[in-house]
Amino acid sequence: MTDAVGSIDMPDADDEASESKKKSRKGGKRGKKGPLGRLALFYRQIVAELRKVVWPTRSQLSTYTTVVIVFVVIMIGLVTVIDYGFQEAVKYVFG
């Protein structure tokens, strides 16, 4: 029995050709290079990605640093207050 494309039992010639192309291909860029070539490719890719990064200006960096330091100081104060509260509660309960 056949469908609109062709025989169900026999695959098309195009399918066989595409399967043989997939099997003959080995690893792309990495298949032809040794470990040093792969390492060099890795470092080239790192440099390429770092060039895409939008680096902050000096004023943005100082603003971000100030915000982080203020946030950390506030969190330290909050944890200190909560810790002191638990300490007093334990002293009250256990004497």
XYZ file of N, CA, C and O in Angstrom:
380
model
N 0.853 -1.170 0.000
C 0.000 0.000 0.000
C 0.895 1.228 0.000
O 1.925 1.258 0.638
N 0.475 2.268 -0.692
C 1.271 3.485 -0.784
C 0.482 4.658 -0.264
O -0.744 4.632 -0.220
N 1.224 5.711 0.143
C 0.560 6.951 0.547
C 0.836 8.007 -0.517
O 1.314 7.704 -1.601
N 0.578 9.265 -0.221
C 0.729 10.331 -1.210
C 2.186 10.571 -1.577
O 2.489 11.013 -2.670
N 3.122 10.246 -0.703
C 4.537 10.514 -0.957
C 5.188 9.361 -1.703
O 5.956 9.558 -2.626
N 4.927 8.171 -1.320
C 5.562 7.020 -1.955
C 5.259 5.770 -1.171
O 4.303 5.705 -0.410
N 6.099 4.777 -1.327
C 5.879 3.492 -0.690
C 6.165 3.576 0.808
O 7.115 4.215 1.235
N 5.358 2.929 1.573
C 5.566 2.883 3.009
C 6.739 1.972 3.337
O 7.529 2.242 4.226
N 6.876 0.878 2.580
C 7.915 -0.102 2.857
C 9.295 0.366 2.408
O 10.290 0.037 3.038
N 9.383 1.120 1.332
C 10.672 1.530 0.773
C 10.881 3.031 1.007
O 10.077 3.843 0.567
N 11.955 3.424 1.695
C 12.192 4.853 1.903
C 12.599 5.537 0.605
O 13.084 4.896 -0.332
N 12.378 6.829 0.541
C 12.744 7.605 -0.637
C 14.257 7.680 -0.773
O 15.000 7.540 0.193
N 14.728 7.945 -1.978
C 16.165 8.062 -2.232
C 16.743 9.264 -1.501
O 17.886 9.249 -1.064
N 15.977 10.346 -1.379
C 16.458 11.544 -0.681
C 16.719 11.243 0.792
O 17.671 11.737 1.376
N 15.864 10.415 1.393
C 16.053 10.069 2.791
C 17.342 9.280 2.991
O 18.074 9.488 3.949
N 17.632 8.354 2.062
C 18.854 7.564 2.170
C 20.090 8.445 2.023
O 21.077 8.266 2.722
N 20.041 9.414 1.121
C 21.186 10.302 0.913
C 21.426 11.180 2.132
O 22.568 11.399 2.534
N 20.358 11.674 2.741
C 20.527 12.517 3.922
C 21.041 11.718 5.108
O 21.813 12.206 5.917
N 20.641 10.444 5.220
C 21.151 9.604 6.299
C 22.631 9.317 6.130
O 23.375 9.305 7.099
N 23.075 9.112 4.892
C 24.489 8.832 4.687
C 25.334 10.073 4.946
O 26.465 9.973 5.404
N 24.800 11.255 4.684
C 25.519 12.493 4.996
C 25.678 12.645 6.504
O 26.717 13.067 6.982
N 24.641 12.316 7.239
C 24.698 12.440 8.690
C 25.717 11.473 9.283
O 26.407 11.801 10.220
N 25.832 10.286 8.728
C 26.750 9.296 9.269
C 28.197 9.614 8.931
O 29.088 9.304 9.692
N 28.443 10.236 7.776
C 29.823 10.473 7.366
C 30.435 11.688 8.039
O 31.642 11.827 8.077
N 29.624 12.556 8.561
C 30.142 13.765 9.200
C 30.714 13.428 10.567
O 30.074 12.753 11.361
N 31.913 13.907 10.852
C 32.553 13.612 12.137
C 32.850 14.895 12.882
O 33.717 15.647 12.477
N 32.138 15.166 13.953
C 32.494 16.173 14.928
C 32.643 17.609 14.491
O 32.963 18.442 15.300
N 32.483 17.957 13.260
C 32.610 19.352 12.832
C 34.012 19.878 13.040
O 35.000 19.262 12.667
N 34.112 21.042 13.666
C 35.407 21.683 13.912
C 36.269 20.875 14.864
O 37.468 20.804 14.732
N 35.637 20.257 15.858
C 36.399 19.572 16.892
C 36.949 18.226 16.436
O 37.880 17.724 17.003
N 36.369 17.644 15.408
C 36.803 16.333 14.982
C 38.162 16.340 14.315
O 38.850 15.335 14.286
N 38.588 17.454 13.773
C 39.816 17.517 13.001
C 40.997 18.046 13.801
O 42.111 18.037 13.305
N 40.779 18.521 14.992
C 41.846 19.130 15.775
C 42.213 18.267 16.959
O 41.396 17.523 17.477
N 43.445 18.407 17.405
C 43.884 17.689 18.593
C 43.482 18.454 19.833
O 42.757 19.444 19.779
N 43.974 18.005 20.983
C 43.599 18.658 22.239
C 44.058 20.117 22.309
O 43.345 20.952 22.849
N 45.218 20.435 21.752
C 45.682 21.824 21.785
C 44.833 22.703 20.884
O 44.556 23.860 21.215
N 44.403 22.167 19.763
C 43.526 22.931 18.874
C 42.178 23.204 19.511
O 41.617 24.287 19.375
N 41.664 22.204 20.218
C 40.384 22.394 20.911
C 40.530 23.406 22.033
O 39.634 24.224 22.270
N 41.663 23.376 22.735
C 41.909 24.332 23.809
C 42.007 25.756 23.251
O 41.444 26.695 23.818
N 42.703 25.899 22.121
C 42.818 27.213 21.487
C 41.453 27.710 21.035
O 41.113 28.889 21.211
N 40.627 26.817 20.484
C 39.270 27.191 20.079
C 38.449 27.634 21.277
O 37.713 28.625 21.216
N 38.596 26.924 22.389
C 37.874 27.268 23.613
C 38.226 28.683 24.071
O 37.350 29.488 24.381
N 39.527 29.008 24.093
C 39.945 30.339 24.528
C 39.517 31.419 23.539
O 39.149 32.523 23.936
N 39.511 31.120 22.265
C 39.013 32.096 21.277
C 37.534 32.366 21.494
O 37.066 33.505 21.379
N 36.780 31.333 21.823
C 35.355 31.513 22.092
C 35.132 32.320 23.363
O 34.199 33.125 23.432
N 35.982 32.123 24.371
C 35.871 32.911 25.606
C 36.088 34.384 25.303
O 35.324 35.251 25.738
N 37.137 34.691 24.549
C 37.435 36.087 24.215
C 36.298 36.691 23.396
O 35.889 37.834 23.624
N 35.733 35.928 22.475
C 34.622 36.422 21.666
C 33.404 36.737 22.528
O 32.727 37.749 22.316
N 33.124 35.884 23.518
C 31.986 36.139 24.398
C 32.240 37.341 25.302
O 31.325 38.118 25.577
N 33.474 37.505 25.779
C 33.779 38.650 26.636
C 33.675 39.965 25.879
O 33.385 41.002 26.470
N 33.904 39.939 24.581
C 33.755 41.164 23.786
C 32.292 41.568 23.656
O 31.992 42.728 23.405
N 31.374 40.625 23.822
C 29.947 40.922 23.733
C 29.397 41.537 25.015
O 28.312 42.094 25.008
N 30.144 41.432 26.105
C 29.663 41.902 27.407
C 29.603 43.424 27.421
O 30.514 44.095 26.945
N 28.524 43.965 27.966
C 28.404 45.412 28.150
C 28.945 45.720 29.538
O 28.316 45.414 30.550
N 30.137 46.296 29.579
C 30.790 46.575 30.844
C 30.251 47.866 31.435
O 30.011 48.831 30.714
N 30.043 47.945 32.769
C 29.522 49.176 33.383
C 30.588 50.272 33.399
O 31.788 49.999 33.438
N 30.102 51.511 33.400
C 31.024 52.635 33.521
C 31.485 52.739 34.975
O 30.962 52.060 35.864
N 32.448 53.620 35.217
C 32.978 53.765 36.576
C 31.890 54.269 37.531
O 31.781 53.813 38.667
N 31.060 55.198 37.080
C 30.008 55.719 37.959
C 28.954 54.648 38.248
O 28.452 54.543 39.371
N 28.599 53.845 37.231
C 27.652 52.758 37.465
C 28.227 51.745 38.444
O 27.523 51.254 39.332
N 29.506 51.440 38.291
C 30.150 50.477 39.170
C 30.168 50.968 40.611
O 29.880 50.203 41.541
N 30.463 52.248 40.812
C 30.469 52.777 42.178
C 29.052 52.797 42.755
O 28.861 52.521 43.942
N 28.060 53.089 41.918
C 26.671 53.065 42.382
C 26.265 51.653 42.790
O 25.671 51.442 43.860
N 26.566 50.680 41.947
C 26.218 49.294 42.263
C 26.927 48.823 43.529
O 26.334 48.139 44.369
N 28.194 49.188 43.678
C 28.955 48.796 44.864
C 28.347 49.395 46.118
O 28.206 48.718 47.148
N 27.963 50.671 46.047
C 27.349 51.332 47.197
C 26.031 50.665 47.574
O 25.764 50.430 48.762
N 25.237 50.338 46.570
C 23.952 49.686 46.835
C 24.167 48.332 47.501
O 23.478 47.984 48.477
N 25.139 47.577 47.035
C 25.404 46.258 47.621
C 25.890 46.392 49.057
O 25.440 45.663 49.950
N 26.784 47.324 49.320
C 27.305 47.498 50.672
C 26.201 47.927 51.626
O 26.094 47.409 52.746
N 25.346 48.864 51.205
C 24.230 49.307 52.048
C 23.273 48.140 52.320
O 22.832 47.937 53.459
N 22.981 47.350 51.293
C 22.087 46.204 51.472
C 22.676 45.203 52.465
O 21.971 44.691 53.335
N 23.969 44.923 52.338
C 24.612 43.971 53.245
C 24.590 44.490 54.677
O 24.332 43.726 55.625
N 24.840 45.785 54.876
C 24.809 46.352 56.226
C 23.403 46.247 56.820
O 23.238 45.895 57.993
N 22.391 46.534 56.007
C 21.003 46.418 56.481
C 20.686 44.966 56.856
O 20.074 44.702 57.903
N 21.116 44.010 56.030
C 20.844 42.606 56.335
C 21.587 42.158 57.594
O 21.039 41.380 58.388
N 22.822 42.641 57.775
C 23.560 42.314 59.003
C 22.805 42.831 60.215
O 22.661 42.138 61.230
N 22.298 44.058 60.140
C 21.522 44.623 61.241
C 20.259 43.821 61.513
O 19.922 43.549 62.668
N 19.564 43.419 60.458
C 18.336 42.647 60.615
C 18.620 41.295 61.270
O 17.920 40.892 62.219
N 19.642 40.600 60.802
C 19.973 39.299 61.385
C 20.429 39.468 62.838
O 20.098 38.645 63.702
N 21.157 40.543 63.131
C 21.598 40.792 64.507
C 20.406 41.001 65.434
O 20.362 40.456 66.538
N 19.434 41.787 64.991
C 18.242 42.043 65.806
C 17.456 40.753 66.021
O 17.008 40.455 67.142
N 17.274 39.968 64.970
C 16.533 38.715 65.107
C 17.279 37.754 66.030
O 16.677 37.100 66.893
N 18.604 37.690 65.891
C 19.415 36.815 66.750
C 19.319 37.244 68.211
O 19.178 36.397 69.100
N 19.381 38.527 68.447
C 19.262 39.034 69.815
C 17.876 38.700 70.386
O 17.748 38.320 71.550
N 16.841 38.832 69.556
C 15.482 38.492 69.995
C 15.361 37.027 70.365
O 14.767 36.677 71.390
N 15.920 36.137 69.539
C 15.894 34.705 69.859
C 16.701 34.406 71.121
O 16.304 33.575 71.941
N 17.818 35.098 71.280
C 18.644 34.897 72.473
C 17.861 35.255 73.728
O 17.859 34.515 74.715
N 17.184 36.375 73.707
C 16.402 36.812 74.878
C 15.221 35.870 75.110
O 14.860 35.568 76.244
N 14.599 35.379 74.017
C 13.478 34.443 74.170
C 13.943 33.130 74.807
O 13.264 32.575 75.659
N 15.099 32.626 74.393
C 15.636 31.396 74.972
C 15.996 31.600 76.429
O 15.734 30.740 77.275
N 16.577 32.753 76.769
C 16.906 33.048 78.169
C 15.639 33.098 79.025
O 15.627 32.627 80.158
N 14.580 33.681 78.482
C 13.319 33.801 79.219
C 12.698 32.417 79.429
O 12.204 32.117 80.525
N 12.709 31.570 78.368
C 12.059 30.257 78.456
C 12.858 29.318 79.347
O 12.294 28.628 80.212
N 14.166 29.270 79.179
C 14.981 28.287 79.891
C 15.680 28.843 81.127
O 16.428 28.147 81.783
N 15.460 30.103 81.404
C 15.904 30.648 82.636
C 17.231 31.207 82.726
O 17.994 31.330 83.545
